[in-house]
Short mmCIF file of C-alpha atoms in Angstrom, two decimals:
data_model
loop_
_atom_site.label_atom_id
_atom_site.label_comp_id
_atom_site.label_asym_id
_atom_site.label_seq_id
_atom_site.Cartn_x
_atom_site.Cartn_y
_atom_site.Cartn_z
CA MET A 1 230.56 -56.56 31.05
CA ARG A 2 233.15 -59.39 30.89
CA THR A 3 236.41 -58.82 32.25
CA ASN A 4 238.26 -61.98 32.90
CA PHE A 5 239.69 -65.32 30.56
CA SER A 6 239.05 -68.77 31.05
CA PRO A 7 242.23 -70.72 29.95
CA ASN A 8 239.71 -73.25 28.38
CA ASP A 9 238.19 -70.66 26.23
CA LEU A 10 239.15 -71.46 22.45
CA PRO A 11 241.04 -68.42 19.96
CA MET A 12 238.15 -66.27 18.46
CA LYS A 13 238.37 -64.32 15.19
CA TYR A 14 237.91 -60.84 15.65
CA ASP A 15 237.99 -58.22 13.12
CA VAL A 16 240.03 -55.71 15.20
CA VAL A 17 242.31 -56.63 18.19
CA VAL A 18 242.78 -52.91 20.60
CA VAL A 19 245.75 -53.17 22.74
CA GLY A 20 245.64 -51.19 25.91
CA GLY A 21 243.21 -49.59 27.82
CA GLY A 22 244.14 -46.55 28.43
CA LEU A 23 241.79 -43.56 27.47
CA VAL A 24 243.18 -43.48 23.96
CA GLY A 25 242.65 -47.78 23.71
CA LEU A 26 239.11 -46.98 25.29
CA GLY A 27 238.48 -44.24 22.64
CA THR A 28 239.59 -45.82 19.66
CA THR A 29 237.57 -48.78 20.33
CA TRP A 30 234.52 -47.12 21.27
CA GLN A 31 234.44 -44.90 18.20
CA MET A 32 235.26 -47.51 15.91
CA LEU A 33 231.99 -49.52 17.52
CA CYS A 34 230.33 -46.06 17.02
CA LEU A 35 231.46 -46.09 13.31
CA ARG A 36 230.64 -50.02 12.58
CA PRO A 37 227.73 -50.81 15.08
CA GLY A 38 228.12 -55.15 15.12
CA LEU A 39 232.06 -55.16 14.44
CA ARG A 40 234.25 -57.62 16.23
CA VAL A 41 236.53 -56.05 18.75
CA LEU A 42 238.71 -57.12 21.61
CA LEU A 43 239.85 -54.70 23.73
CA LEU A 44 243.23 -56.37 25.92
CA GLU A 45 244.69 -54.25 28.84
CA LYS A 46 247.33 -56.05 31.01
CA GLU A 47 246.40 -54.03 34.39
CA GLU A 48 243.30 -55.33 36.57
CA GLY A 49 241.50 -51.81 35.87
CA TRP A 50 241.29 -49.40 33.29
CA GLY A 51 243.47 -46.19 32.53
CA ARG A 52 245.76 -47.17 35.33
CA HIS A 53 249.19 -45.07 34.15
CA GLN A 54 248.81 -42.19 32.22
CA SER A 55 245.46 -41.65 31.78
CA GLY A 56 244.68 -42.26 35.49
CA HIS A 57 247.97 -40.14 36.70
CA ASN A 58 248.07 -36.85 34.75
CA SER A 59 246.43 -33.61 36.39
CA GLY A 60 243.23 -33.67 35.05
CA VAL A 61 243.39 -30.90 32.88
CA LEU A 62 241.23 -30.15 29.60
CA HIS A 63 243.88 -28.61 26.62
CA ALA A 64 242.52 -25.88 24.52
CA GLY A 65 245.44 -26.40 22.05
CA LEU A 66 247.19 -22.54 22.77
CA TYR A 67 250.60 -24.45 23.12
CA TYR A 68 250.46 -26.35 19.72
CA LYS A 69 252.71 -25.67 16.38
CA PRO A 70 249.29 -24.62 13.96
CA GLY A 71 248.54 -27.95 11.18
CA SER A 72 250.29 -30.05 13.78
CA GLU A 73 248.07 -33.26 14.73
CA LYS A 74 248.06 -32.06 18.37
CA ALA A 75 246.90 -28.83 17.28
CA ARG A 76 244.13 -30.27 15.36
CA LEU A 77 243.05 -32.73 17.65
CA SER A 78 243.36 -30.93 20.58
CA VAL A 79 240.73 -28.57 19.21
CA GLN A 80 238.34 -30.97 18.38
CA GLY A 81 238.95 -33.38 21.11
CA LEU A 82 237.83 -30.59 23.57
CA GLN A 83 234.74 -29.83 22.16
CA GLN A 84 234.18 -34.00 21.73
CA MET A 85 235.27 -34.57 25.69
CA VAL A 86 233.06 -31.69 26.89
CA ALA A 87 229.83 -33.22 25.19
CA PHE A 88 231.00 -36.72 25.98
CA CYS A 89 231.31 -35.57 29.65
CA LYS A 90 228.04 -33.42 29.50
CA GLU A 91 226.13 -36.57 28.32
CA HIS A 92 227.37 -38.96 30.69
CA GLY A 93 227.19 -36.85 33.83
CA ILE A 94 231.05 -36.81 34.43
CA ALA A 95 232.60 -34.44 36.66
CA HIS A 96 233.78 -31.61 34.58
CA GLU A 97 234.50 -28.01 34.46
CA GLN A 98 235.77 -25.00 31.90
CA CYS A 99 237.07 -23.16 34.51
CA GLY A 100 239.79 -21.33 32.37
CA LYS A 101 243.74 -20.72 33.32
CA ILE A 102 245.77 -17.85 32.68
CA VAL A 103 249.58 -18.46 31.23
CA VAL A 104 251.72 -15.58 32.67
CA ALA A 105 254.87 -13.94 32.03
CA VAL A 106 256.93 -13.15 35.24
CA ALA A 107 259.46 -11.05 33.28
CA LYS A 108 260.25 -9.34 30.12
CA GLU A 109 262.37 -11.79 28.38
CA GLU A 110 258.97 -14.14 28.06
CA LEU A 111 257.03 -11.88 26.35
CA PRO A 112 257.89 -13.10 22.89
CA ALA A 113 257.01 -16.25 23.32
CA LEU A 114 253.87 -15.14 25.19
CA ASP A 115 252.78 -13.53 21.68
CA ARG A 116 253.70 -16.80 19.79
CA LEU A 117 251.21 -18.51 21.83
CA TRP A 118 248.73 -15.83 21.41
CA GLU A 119 249.51 -16.74 17.61
CA ARG A 120 249.55 -19.75 17.82
CA GLY A 121 245.93 -19.69 20.28
CA HIS A 122 244.25 -17.63 17.62
CA ALA A 123 245.79 -20.14 14.68
CA ASN A 124 243.73 -22.91 16.25
CA GLY A 125 240.91 -21.53 16.47
CA LEU A 126 240.37 -20.74 20.10
CA SER A 127 237.58 -18.70 20.66
CA GLY A 128 237.36 -15.75 23.77
CA LEU A 129 241.45 -15.44 24.26
CA ARG A 130 242.65 -12.49 26.03
CA ARG A 131 245.47 -10.33 26.64
CA LEU A 132 245.62 -9.84 30.55
CA THR A 133 247.37 -6.76 32.07
CA PRO A 134 249.06 -7.35 35.87
CA GLU A 135 245.67 -5.45 37.06
CA GLN A 136 243.31 -8.11 35.36
CA ILE A 137 245.39 -11.08 36.06
CA LYS A 138 244.48 -10.23 39.99
CA ALA A 139 241.15 -10.01 38.89
CA ILE A 140 241.26 -13.44 37.87
CA GLU A 141 243.84 -14.89 40.37
CA PRO A 142 244.41 -12.65 43.17
CA HIS A 143 247.50 -14.26 44.13
CA ALA A 144 249.19 -14.50 40.88
CA ALA A 145 252.51 -12.46 40.04
CA GLY A 146 253.22 -11.23 36.20
CA ILE A 147 253.57 -8.57 34.09
CA ALA A 148 251.38 -10.08 31.54
CA ALA A 149 248.80 -12.91 30.80
CA ILE A 150 247.14 -14.84 28.29
CA HIS A 151 243.42 -15.80 29.80
CA VAL A 152 241.73 -19.16 27.88
CA PRO A 153 238.56 -19.50 28.93
CA GLN A 154 237.83 -23.19 27.32
CA GLU A 155 240.33 -25.05 29.28
CA GLY A 156 239.03 -27.03 32.16
CA ILE A 157 239.07 -30.09 34.49
CA VAL A 158 237.67 -33.33 34.24
CA ASP A 159 237.76 -36.86 36.19
CA TYR A 160 240.22 -38.51 33.64
CA PRO A 161 239.42 -42.06 35.60
CA ALA A 162 235.37 -41.73 35.67
CA VAL A 163 236.28 -41.02 31.80
CA SER A 164 237.89 -44.16 31.46
CA VAL A 165 235.20 -46.53 33.25
CA LYS A 166 232.36 -45.18 31.21
CA LEU A 167 233.87 -45.83 28.04
CA ALA A 168 234.68 -49.24 29.18
CA GLU A 169 231.22 -49.64 30.15
CA LEU A 170 230.24 -48.49 26.68
CA CYS A 171 232.53 -50.12 24.73
CA ALA A 172 230.82 -53.57 26.12
CA LYS A 173 227.57 -52.25 25.52
CA LEU A 174 228.29 -52.08 22.25
CA GLY A 175 229.75 -55.52 21.60
CA ALA A 176 233.27 -55.25 22.24
CA GLU A 177 234.83 -57.69 24.37
CA THR A 178 236.87 -56.62 27.07
CA LYS A 179 239.62 -58.00 28.80
CA LEU A 180 241.77 -57.20 31.77
CA GLY A 181 244.81 -58.71 33.03
CA MET A 182 245.93 -59.82 29.84
CA ARG A 183 249.77 -59.02 28.86
CA VAL A 184 250.60 -58.79 25.11
CA GLN A 185 253.41 -61.17 24.17
CA ALA A 186 253.91 -61.07 20.87
CA MET A 187 251.95 -60.73 17.41
CA ARG A 188 252.60 -62.49 14.30
CA ARG A 189 251.11 -62.53 11.04
CA LEU A 190 248.48 -65.27 10.05
CA GLY A 191 247.97 -65.22 6.30
CA ASP A 192 246.15 -61.97 5.88
CA GLY A 193 245.80 -61.49 9.73
CA TRP A 194 247.18 -61.47 13.04
CA VAL A 195 247.59 -63.83 15.96
CA VAL A 196 248.06 -61.51 19.33
CA ALA A 197 249.36 -64.02 21.61
CA THR A 198 248.93 -63.17 25.28
CA SER A 199 249.67 -64.43 28.80
CA ARG A 200 246.51 -66.06 29.01
CA GLY A 201 245.56 -67.30 25.23
CA ASP A 202 246.21 -66.21 21.93
CA PHE A 203 243.97 -64.44 19.23
CA GLU A 204 243.09 -64.37 15.72
CA THR A 205 242.30 -61.13 14.26
CA ALA A 206 242.15 -59.02 10.95
CA ARG A 207 243.49 -56.27 12.20
CA VAL A 208 245.67 -54.79 14.93
CA VAL A 209 245.61 -51.50 16.77
CA THR A 210 248.27 -50.91 19.87
CA CYS A 211 247.77 -48.30 22.06
CA GLY A 212 250.63 -49.13 24.29
CA GLY A 213 251.42 -45.92 26.39
CA LEU A 214 254.59 -46.43 28.17
CA HIS A 215 255.67 -50.14 26.33
CA ALA A 216 254.37 -48.53 22.95
CA ASP A 217 257.99 -48.78 21.18
CA ARG A 218 258.03 -52.79 23.11
CA LEU A 219 254.59 -53.48 20.77
CA VAL A 220 255.94 -52.16 17.78
CA ARG A 221 258.88 -54.86 18.34
CA ALA A 222 256.70 -57.71 19.30
CA SER A 223 255.03 -57.69 15.96
CA GLY A 224 258.22 -57.68 14.23
CA LEU A 225 259.08 -54.16 13.35
CA GLN A 226 261.55 -51.88 14.49
CA PRO A 227 260.52 -48.83 16.45
CA LYS A 228 261.47 -45.53 14.67
CA ALA A 229 261.41 -43.79 18.08
CA LYS A 230 262.02 -44.89 21.80
CA ILE A 231 260.44 -44.67 24.83
CA VAL A 232 261.75 -42.56 27.43
CA PRO A 233 259.71 -42.51 30.74
CA PHE A 234 259.87 -39.25 32.99
CA ARG A 235 258.15 -38.76 35.88
CA GLY A 236 256.47 -35.75 36.92
CA GLU A 237 256.16 -35.28 40.75
CA TYR A 238 253.32 -33.03 42.38
CA TYR A 239 252.93 -31.00 45.97
CA MET A 240 249.39 -30.62 47.42
CA LEU A 241 248.51 -27.08 48.97
CA LYS A 242 247.43 -27.60 52.41
CA PRO A 243 243.54 -27.36 52.86
CA GLU A 244 243.84 -24.00 54.54
CA ARG A 245 245.89 -22.03 51.58
CA GLN A 246 244.18 -23.35 48.27
CA LYS A 247 242.50 -20.36 48.48
CA LEU A 248 245.99 -18.55 47.18
CA VAL A 249 245.02 -20.94 43.72
CA ARG A 250 241.11 -20.29 42.44
CA ASN A 251 241.48 -22.52 38.88
CA LEU A 252 244.45 -23.07 36.47
CA ILE A 253 247.78 -20.82 36.61
CA TYR A 254 250.75 -21.54 34.04
CA PRO A 255 254.25 -20.46 33.28
CA VAL A 256 255.21 -19.35 29.97
CA PRO A 257 256.99 -22.92 28.86
CA ASP A 258 260.47 -23.49 27.57
CA ALA A 259 260.01 -23.16 23.40
CA ASN A 260 262.73 -26.10 23.76
CA PHE A 261 261.05 -28.54 25.83
CA PRO A 262 257.94 -30.21 25.54
CA PHE A 263 256.99 -30.01 29.12
CA LEU A 264 254.77 -26.77 30.50
CA GLY A 265 256.82 -26.38 33.70
CA VAL A 266 255.47 -26.08 37.24
CA HIS A 267 252.27 -24.90 37.63
CA PHE A 268 248.99 -24.97 39.78
CA THR A 269 245.86 -26.87 38.74
CA ARG A 270 242.68 -27.05 40.70
CA MET A 271 240.86 -30.65 40.92
CA ILE A 272 237.67 -31.71 39.99
CA HIS A 273 237.12 -33.16 43.16
CA GLY A 274 238.69 -30.78 45.16
CA GLY A 275 242.19 -29.60 46.09
CA VAL A 276 245.08 -27.91 44.05
CA GLU A 277 247.70 -29.64 42.72
CA ALA A 278 251.20 -27.99 41.93
CA GLY A 279 253.68 -29.25 39.49
CA PRO A 280 254.95 -31.41 37.65
CA ASN A 281 258.74 -31.35 37.58
CA ALA A 282 260.17 -33.56 35.03
CA VAL A 283 262.61 -36.30 35.96
CA LEU A 284 264.23 -40.19 34.11
CA ALA A 285 261.90 -42.66 35.80
CA LEU A 286 263.84 -45.61 36.81
CA SER A 287 261.08 -47.87 35.44
CA ARG A 288 258.64 -47.58 33.03
CA GLU A 289 255.94 -47.54 35.49
CA GLY A 290 258.11 -46.03 38.58
CA TYR A 291 256.00 -43.56 40.16
CA LYS A 292 259.07 -42.84 43.12
CA TRP A 293 263.02 -42.86 43.17
CA SER A 294 262.86 -46.06 45.08
CA THR A 295 260.69 -47.84 42.19
CA ILE A 296 263.53 -49.14 40.18
CA ARG A 297 263.19 -52.14 37.43
CA PRO A 298 267.09 -52.94 35.89
CA TYR A 299 265.20 -53.87 32.58
CA ASP A 300 263.95 -50.52 32.23
CA LEU A 301 266.69 -48.45 33.28
CA ALA A 302 269.35 -50.31 31.53
CA ASP A 303 267.13 -50.07 28.28
CA ALA A 304 267.04 -46.50 28.55
CA LEU A 305 270.19 -46.03 29.44
CA THR A 306 271.98 -47.89 27.07
CA PHE A 307 269.87 -45.61 24.27
CA PRO A 308 272.30 -43.11 22.78
CA GLY A 309 268.85 -40.81 22.05
CA LEU A 310 269.25 -40.21 26.05
CA TRP A 311 272.53 -39.30 26.43
CA LYS A 312 272.47 -36.95 23.43
CA PHE A 313 269.44 -35.46 25.22
CA MET A 314 271.02 -34.85 28.38
CA LYS A 315 274.32 -33.50 26.66
CA HIS A 316 272.23 -31.02 24.96
CA TYR A 317 270.16 -29.96 28.02
CA PRO A 318 272.84 -30.32 30.79
CA LYS A 319 271.96 -27.62 32.99
CA MET A 320 267.90 -28.22 32.82
CA CYS A 321 268.62 -32.23 33.15
CA PHE A 322 270.50 -31.37 36.67
CA TYR A 323 268.17 -28.55 37.45
CA GLU A 324 265.26 -30.99 37.58
CA VAL A 325 266.77 -33.82 39.46
CA TYR A 326 268.07 -31.39 42.09
CA ARG A 327 264.63 -29.83 42.16
CA SER A 328 262.79 -33.40 42.38
CA PHE A 329 264.99 -33.85 45.97
CA SER A 330 264.18 -30.26 47.16
CA ARG A 331 261.18 -29.03 48.37
CA ALA A 332 263.15 -25.85 49.07
CA GLU A 333 263.74 -25.32 45.41
CA PHE A 334 260.53 -26.76 44.34
CA CYS A 335 258.68 -24.40 46.38
CA ARG A 336 260.53 -21.16 44.95
CA SER A 337 259.55 -22.21 41.34
CA LEU A 338 256.09 -22.05 42.70
CA GLN A 339 256.65 -18.89 44.17
CA LYS A 340 257.42 -17.49 41.02
CA LEU A 341 253.81 -17.56 39.86
CA VAL A 342 252.11 -16.96 43.31
CA PRO A 343 254.94 -15.46 45.80
CA GLU A 344 252.73 -16.04 48.90
CA ILE A 345 253.69 -19.95 48.66
CA ARG A 346 255.76 -20.76 51.42
CA LEU A 347 257.37 -24.25 52.06
CA GLU A 348 255.19 -25.37 55.11
CA ASP A 349 251.98 -24.72 52.63
CA LEU A 350 252.85 -27.83 50.52
CA MET A 351 252.32 -31.67 51.29
CA PRO A 352 253.49 -34.44 48.94
CA GLY A 353 251.01 -34.97 46.46
CA GLY A 354 250.84 -37.77 43.25
CA SER A 355 253.03 -38.55 40.10
CA GLY A 356 252.77 -39.65 36.92
CA VAL A 357 255.04 -40.84 34.18
CA ARG A 358 255.01 -39.83 31.02
CA ALA A 359 255.83 -42.02 28.04
CA GLN A 360 258.13 -39.66 25.56
CA ALA A 361 258.91 -40.88 22.46
CA MET A 362 262.25 -39.84 21.99
CA SER A 363 264.74 -40.21 18.62
CA ALA A 364 268.18 -41.83 18.35
CA SER A 365 269.46 -38.11 17.35
CA GLY A 366 268.15 -37.00 21.26
CA GLN A 367 265.15 -35.46 19.93
CA LEU A 368 262.07 -35.45 21.47
CA VAL A 369 259.39 -36.54 19.13
CA GLU A 370 256.80 -33.65 20.04
CA ASP A 371 253.46 -34.71 17.63
CA PHE A 372 251.67 -38.17 17.65
CA HIS A 373 253.88 -40.66 16.09
CA PHE A 374 252.16 -43.74 14.64
CA GLU A 375 253.88 -46.86 12.90
CA GLU A 376 251.96 -48.99 10.33
CA ALA A 377 252.49 -52.42 8.91
CA PRO A 378 249.90 -54.43 6.68
CA GLY A 379 247.23 -55.18 8.98
CA ILE A 380 248.57 -53.61 12.19
CA LEU A 381 248.95 -49.82 13.57
CA HIS A 382 250.73 -48.58 16.32
CA VAL A 383 250.00 -45.44 18.56
CA VAL A 384 254.21 -44.54 19.23
CA ASN A 385 254.01 -41.30 20.84
CA ALA A 386 250.72 -39.93 22.18
CA PRO A 387 251.76 -36.91 24.28
CA SER A 388 249.88 -34.10 25.86
CA PRO A 389 246.95 -33.42 25.31
CA ALA A 390 246.60 -36.86 24.35
CA ALA A 391 243.81 -37.36 27.20
CA THR A 392 241.66 -34.20 26.64
CA ALA A 393 241.65 -35.78 22.48
CA SER A 394 241.29 -39.43 23.44
CA LEU A 395 238.10 -39.41 21.55
CA ALA A 396 239.17 -37.50 18.33
CA ILE A 397 242.25 -39.62 18.05
CA GLY A 398 240.27 -42.70 18.46
CA ALA A 399 237.86 -41.26 15.87
CA SER A 400 241.12 -40.92 13.12
CA ILE A 401 242.15 -43.90 14.27
CA ALA A 402 238.91 -45.50 13.75
CA ALA A 403 238.21 -44.00 10.07
CA LYS A 404 242.23 -45.26 8.79
CA VAL A 405 241.64 -48.37 10.36
CA LEU A 406 237.98 -49.31 9.11
CA GLY A 407 239.03 -47.41 5.65
CA THR A 408 236.57 -44.35 5.66
CA SER A 409 236.89 -40.76 6.44
CA ALA A 410 237.30 -39.16 9.50
#
């Protein structure tokens, strides 16, 4: 697999250039090559490895589609994507397990929202859903607390970094050129096609697909278009349970989410290679790739703080925004949030974990873009918003994009 580029190489003509080597970009490249063997595809990634950001900085959950509005792209692609991802992992020997999860209501006021999730799950075609009593909750997760729950047996855990590496390998075997360390700087029209200018050379192509994640809106601008949404980076921080306390969680324990906010709340996730993760919260990242408070990029921070939509969002949710920041700095408060689901959790059970940054698209009015969002011009398609379940659904998203770009039915 060729993953570097010599400045002496001459620009070449491609059928499609795909920008972004996360799961969505890799899945799109693979699906295009499966759909049309012999297609001349170039895959560009600015990092020195595949899936280095959202694809490799998540909790590794296989989402079944419980949360998403029936008829939405998220619902359709999640249900299809789960089936495709599980089949892919089975075929290629990638670690995964459909261990199931429970979504727990801990107070009476959460029961109507739990009922809506039940209805959505059935509307989206999930199989095997069960309503649980407190006694049935204990049978599945002995240390969890709740007055009612939904059991989702199709949900599970997976090694997404391994999926990324395998997809890159398969793309190369099918004839794609895959180049790491290639930052796209601009895209401009050239007759009926495009020139993609990078930090290490220019490439001519008939069509372009960008899957830029945290930089998706900037790639829209780099092509001469004005994005309809802004990417605002939200960091999610995790703790890990100490090994001797991992027995408190068997698989996946989630709260009933706030319907007004697209984050799922702090939860417990058993990891595919061992360990139990607890989190995440959601705070504004001070850099689009800022995995810690100390990672500050002035350009990214100014870009976010001068965006009117962010201030409108914070004005609309002041209490929630303040609380998320407070909880970020208070391990005790983080622990109290976790104790709502598993009361036996103690402060001393928690040790620092990892973090991820979510590329959340936001409108100028301060509304979060909840579904997948694409922007197009002749010969170019931008994936601007690919929220969770984008990792689970990456193969289904890729198939949908491939069909659109290549002019066939999905």
